[in-house]
Short mmCIF file of C-alpha atoms in Angstrom, two decimals:
data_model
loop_
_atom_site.label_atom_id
_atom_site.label_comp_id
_atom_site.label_asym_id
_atom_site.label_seq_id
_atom_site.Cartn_x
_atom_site.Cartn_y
_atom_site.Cartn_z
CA UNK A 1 44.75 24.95 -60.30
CA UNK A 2 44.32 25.92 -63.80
CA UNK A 3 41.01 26.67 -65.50
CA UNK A 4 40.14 24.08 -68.06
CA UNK A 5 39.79 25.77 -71.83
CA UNK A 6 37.75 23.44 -74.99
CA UNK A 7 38.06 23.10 -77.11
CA UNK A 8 41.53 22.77 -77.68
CA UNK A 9 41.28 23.77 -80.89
CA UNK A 10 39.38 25.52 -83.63
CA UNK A 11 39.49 25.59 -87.36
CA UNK A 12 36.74 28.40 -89.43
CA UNK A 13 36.43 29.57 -92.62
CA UNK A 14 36.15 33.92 -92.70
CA UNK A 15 32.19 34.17 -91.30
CA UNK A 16 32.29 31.40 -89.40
CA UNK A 17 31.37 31.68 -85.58
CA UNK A 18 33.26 30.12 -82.90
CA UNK A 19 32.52 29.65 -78.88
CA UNK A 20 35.59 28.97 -76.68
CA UNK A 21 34.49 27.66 -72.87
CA UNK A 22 36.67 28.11 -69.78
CA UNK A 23 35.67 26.05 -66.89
CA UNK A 24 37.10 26.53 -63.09
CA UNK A 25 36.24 23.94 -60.24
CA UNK A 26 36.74 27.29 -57.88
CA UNK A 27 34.37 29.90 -57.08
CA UNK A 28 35.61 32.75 -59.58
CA UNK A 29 35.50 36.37 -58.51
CA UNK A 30 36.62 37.51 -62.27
CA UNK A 31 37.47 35.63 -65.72
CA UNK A 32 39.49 37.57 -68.06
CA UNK A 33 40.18 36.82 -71.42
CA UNK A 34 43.31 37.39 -74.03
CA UNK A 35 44.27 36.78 -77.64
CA UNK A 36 48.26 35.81 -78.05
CA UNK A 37 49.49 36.08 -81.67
CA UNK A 38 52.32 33.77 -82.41
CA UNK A 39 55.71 34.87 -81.12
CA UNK A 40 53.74 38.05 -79.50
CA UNK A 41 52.58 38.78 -75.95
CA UNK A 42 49.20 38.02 -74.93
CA UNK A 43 46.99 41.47 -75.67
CA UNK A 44 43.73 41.70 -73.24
CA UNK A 45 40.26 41.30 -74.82
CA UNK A 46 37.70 41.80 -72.10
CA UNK A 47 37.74 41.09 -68.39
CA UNK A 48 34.12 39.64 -66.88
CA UNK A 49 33.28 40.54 -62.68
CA UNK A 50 30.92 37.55 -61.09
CA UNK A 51 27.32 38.50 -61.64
CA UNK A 52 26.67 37.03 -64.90
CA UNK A 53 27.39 40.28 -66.99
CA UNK A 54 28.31 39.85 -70.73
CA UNK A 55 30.50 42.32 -72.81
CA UNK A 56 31.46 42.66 -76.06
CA UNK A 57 34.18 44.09 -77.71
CA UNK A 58 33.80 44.84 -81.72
CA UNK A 59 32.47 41.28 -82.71
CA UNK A 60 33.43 39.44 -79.84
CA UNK A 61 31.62 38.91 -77.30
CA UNK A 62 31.39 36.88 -73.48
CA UNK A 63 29.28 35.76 -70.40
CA UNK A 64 30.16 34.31 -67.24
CA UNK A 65 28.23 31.80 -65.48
CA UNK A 66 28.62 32.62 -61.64
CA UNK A 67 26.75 29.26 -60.85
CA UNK A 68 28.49 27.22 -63.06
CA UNK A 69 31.92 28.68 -62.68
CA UNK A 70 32.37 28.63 -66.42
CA UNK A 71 33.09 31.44 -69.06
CA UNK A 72 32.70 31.38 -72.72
CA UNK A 73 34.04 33.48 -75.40
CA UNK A 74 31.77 34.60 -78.86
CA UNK A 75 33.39 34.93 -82.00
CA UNK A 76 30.66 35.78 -84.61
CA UNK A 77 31.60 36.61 -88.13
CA UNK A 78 35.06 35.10 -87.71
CA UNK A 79 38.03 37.47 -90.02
CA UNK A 80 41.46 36.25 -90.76
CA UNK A 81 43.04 38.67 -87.49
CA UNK A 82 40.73 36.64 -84.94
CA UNK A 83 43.48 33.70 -85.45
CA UNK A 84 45.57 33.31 -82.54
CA UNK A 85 45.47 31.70 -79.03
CA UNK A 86 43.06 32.39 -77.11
CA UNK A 87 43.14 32.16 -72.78
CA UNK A 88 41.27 32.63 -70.34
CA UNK A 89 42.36 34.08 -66.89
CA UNK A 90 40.70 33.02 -64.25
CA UNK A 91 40.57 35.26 -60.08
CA UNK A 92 39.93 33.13 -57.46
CA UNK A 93 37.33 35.01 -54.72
CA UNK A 94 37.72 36.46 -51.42
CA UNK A 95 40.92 38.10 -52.14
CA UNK A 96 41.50 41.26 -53.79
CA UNK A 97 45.02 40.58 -54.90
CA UNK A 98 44.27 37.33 -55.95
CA UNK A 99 46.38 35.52 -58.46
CA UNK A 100 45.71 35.85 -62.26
CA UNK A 101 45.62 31.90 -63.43
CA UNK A 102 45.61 30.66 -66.98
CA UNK A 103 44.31 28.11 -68.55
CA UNK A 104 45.99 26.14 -71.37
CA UNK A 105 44.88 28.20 -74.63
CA UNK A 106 42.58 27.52 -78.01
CA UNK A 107 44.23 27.60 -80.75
CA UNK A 108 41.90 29.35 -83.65
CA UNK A 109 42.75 29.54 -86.82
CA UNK A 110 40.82 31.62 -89.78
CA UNK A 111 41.06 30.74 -93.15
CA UNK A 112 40.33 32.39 -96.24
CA UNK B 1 55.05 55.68 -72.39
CA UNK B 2 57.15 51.87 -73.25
CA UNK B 3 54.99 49.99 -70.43
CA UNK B 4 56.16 46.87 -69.82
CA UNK B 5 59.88 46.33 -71.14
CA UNK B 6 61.70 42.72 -70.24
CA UNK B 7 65.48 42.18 -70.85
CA UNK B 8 67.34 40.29 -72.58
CA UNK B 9 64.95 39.31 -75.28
CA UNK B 10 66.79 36.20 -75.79
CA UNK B 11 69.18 34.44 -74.18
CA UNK B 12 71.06 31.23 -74.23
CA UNK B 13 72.46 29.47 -70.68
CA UNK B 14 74.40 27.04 -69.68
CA UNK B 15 73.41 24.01 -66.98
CA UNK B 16 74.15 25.41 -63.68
CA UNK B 17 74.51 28.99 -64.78
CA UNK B 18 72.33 31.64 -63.25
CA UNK B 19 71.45 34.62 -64.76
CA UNK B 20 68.68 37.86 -63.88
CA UNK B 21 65.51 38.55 -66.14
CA UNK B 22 64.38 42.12 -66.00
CA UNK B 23 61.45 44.03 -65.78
CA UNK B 24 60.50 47.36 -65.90
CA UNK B 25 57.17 49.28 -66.05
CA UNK B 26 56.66 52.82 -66.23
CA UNK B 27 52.88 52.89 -65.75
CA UNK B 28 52.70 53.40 -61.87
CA UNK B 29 51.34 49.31 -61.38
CA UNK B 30 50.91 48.18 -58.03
CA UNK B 31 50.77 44.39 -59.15
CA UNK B 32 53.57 42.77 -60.99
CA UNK B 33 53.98 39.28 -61.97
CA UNK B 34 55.99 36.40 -63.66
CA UNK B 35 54.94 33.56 -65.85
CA UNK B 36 56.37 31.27 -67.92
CA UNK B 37 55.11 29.60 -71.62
CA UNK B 38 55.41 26.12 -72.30
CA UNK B 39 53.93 24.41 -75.32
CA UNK B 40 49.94 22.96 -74.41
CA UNK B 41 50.71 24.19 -70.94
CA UNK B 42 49.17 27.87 -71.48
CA UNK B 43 50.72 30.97 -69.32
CA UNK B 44 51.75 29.46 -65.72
CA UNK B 45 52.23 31.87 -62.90
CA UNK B 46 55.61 31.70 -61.16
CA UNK B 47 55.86 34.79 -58.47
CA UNK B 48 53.75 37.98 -58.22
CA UNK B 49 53.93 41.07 -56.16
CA UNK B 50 51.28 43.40 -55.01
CA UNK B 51 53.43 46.06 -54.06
CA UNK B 52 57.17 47.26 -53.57
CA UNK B 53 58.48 44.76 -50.67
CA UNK B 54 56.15 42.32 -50.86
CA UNK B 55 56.00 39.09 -52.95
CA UNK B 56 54.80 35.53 -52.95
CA UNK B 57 55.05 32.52 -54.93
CA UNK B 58 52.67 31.28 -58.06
CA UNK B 59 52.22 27.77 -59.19
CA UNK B 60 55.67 26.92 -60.32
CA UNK B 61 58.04 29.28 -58.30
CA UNK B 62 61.16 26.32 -57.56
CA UNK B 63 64.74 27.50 -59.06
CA UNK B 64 63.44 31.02 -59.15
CA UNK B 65 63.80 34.15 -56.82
CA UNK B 66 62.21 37.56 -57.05
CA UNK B 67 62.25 40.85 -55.19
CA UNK B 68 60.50 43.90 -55.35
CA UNK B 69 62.49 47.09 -54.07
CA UNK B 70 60.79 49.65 -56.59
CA UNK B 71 57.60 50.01 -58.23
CA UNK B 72 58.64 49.88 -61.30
CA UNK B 73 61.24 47.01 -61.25
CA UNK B 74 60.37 43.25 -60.57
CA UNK B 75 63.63 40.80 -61.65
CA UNK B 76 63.31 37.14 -61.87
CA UNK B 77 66.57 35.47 -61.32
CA UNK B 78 67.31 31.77 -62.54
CA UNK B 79 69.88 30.10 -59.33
CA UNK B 80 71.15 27.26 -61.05
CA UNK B 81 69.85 26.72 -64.63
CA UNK B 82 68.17 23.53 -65.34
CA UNK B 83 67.04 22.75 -69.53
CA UNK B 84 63.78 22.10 -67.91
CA UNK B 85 63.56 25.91 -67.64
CA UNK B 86 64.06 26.70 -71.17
CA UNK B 87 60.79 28.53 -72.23
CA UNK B 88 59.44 31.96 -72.78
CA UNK B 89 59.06 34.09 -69.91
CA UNK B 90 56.46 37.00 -69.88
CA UNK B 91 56.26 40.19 -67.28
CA UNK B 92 52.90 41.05 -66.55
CA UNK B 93 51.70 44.69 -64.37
CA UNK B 94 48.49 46.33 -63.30
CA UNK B 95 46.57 48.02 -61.24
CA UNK B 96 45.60 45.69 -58.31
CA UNK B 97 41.53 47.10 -58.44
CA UNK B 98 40.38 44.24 -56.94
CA UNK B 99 40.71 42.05 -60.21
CA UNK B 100 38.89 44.67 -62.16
CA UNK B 101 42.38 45.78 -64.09
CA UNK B 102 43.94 44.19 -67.49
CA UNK B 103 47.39 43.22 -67.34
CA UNK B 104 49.57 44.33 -69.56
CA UNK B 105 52.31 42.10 -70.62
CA UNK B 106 56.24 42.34 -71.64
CA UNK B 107 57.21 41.03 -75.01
CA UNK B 108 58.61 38.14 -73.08
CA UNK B 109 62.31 36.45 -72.82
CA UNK B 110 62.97 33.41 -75.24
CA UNK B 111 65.71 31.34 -72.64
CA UNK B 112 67.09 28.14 -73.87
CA UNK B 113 69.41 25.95 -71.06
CA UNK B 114 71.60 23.79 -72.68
#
């Protein structure tokens, strides 16, 4: 079952911040998250274990709610390469090959 | 060091045709796996293996086959084209480490069924 991703999408002006939630109704062992430029592959941003840990990477930033089974994704001082699609990727616990699943993307676009 | 290389890069098919998507990685990755792009429908898994021999199916594995004989090679092959397969198909690999590992993704195959 795929995670659930809001919003769907996101429109900023450069500076702007942005928070992109991924939600699971299955106890997560990891979340990982990717940017996808359009007509590229996705490119990996960050990956989060369960334990509530938040990373960062550059300006962006994210924290995973064990409890709550949710991620979210900080963009703070939004530039015009943060647009893209954004998903989150979403292991299932209790297995250690356990299947990568996405959800259905952001869309975030940066304007001048 | 290419990493994760997927031919053809496009590729148009008739109804009923099959045809053989490859994938190759040359960075030593246990895990391997297939997924498939649709528009609003995000990256859906379709097979994945964890290891040369062994596979098993994703979320939308019907009208495909895989194998795994090599580390490095995981083909996805189309039986009997359908236009409901036309979409972009991305090759993923990593390390299996227990979810802990990025993958690292082909520059996909653009297939159109007609």
């Amino acid at each position: 079952q795929q995670p659930v991703q809001s919003p769907q999408a996101v429109i900023l002006r450069e500076g702007e911040d942005a928070v992109i939630n991924c939600s699971s109704s299955k106890a997560l062992y990891s979340v990982h998250w990717y940017r996808q430029k359009h007509g590229e592959a996705p490119v990996f941003l960050m990956i989060l274990l369960k334990g509530g840990e938040q990373k960062g990477h550059d300006k962006i930033s994210a924290s995973f709610n064990e409890k709550k089974q949710q991620s979210s994704l900080y963009l703070t001082a939004s530039q015009l390469s943060y647009s893209g699609t954004y998903f989150c990727g979403t292991r299932a616990g209790g297995t250690s090959y356990g299947k990568l699943t996405f959800g259905q993307g952001t869309i975030l676009t940066v304007h001048p | 060091n290419a990493g994760v290389t997927q031919t053809p890069k496009f590729q148009v098919l008739k109804t009923g045709q099959s045809m053989t998507l490859q994938c190759a990685q040359d960075m030593n990755h246990e895990y391997m796996s297939w997924y498939r792009q649709d528009p609003g429908m995000g990256l859906r898994l379709i097979h994945y293996s964890v290891g040369a021999g062994i596979t098993d199916q994703g979320e939308v594995p019907n009208g495909y086959n895989v194998s795994r004989s090599t580390t490095e090679d995981f083909p996805l092959r189309l039986l009997s084209a359908a236009p409901s397969q036309t979409s972009v198909y991305f090759c993923a690999s990593s390390y299996s480490g227990q979810g802990h590992q990025p993958q690292h993704f082909g520059d996909g195959t653009r297939l159109s069924i007609l």
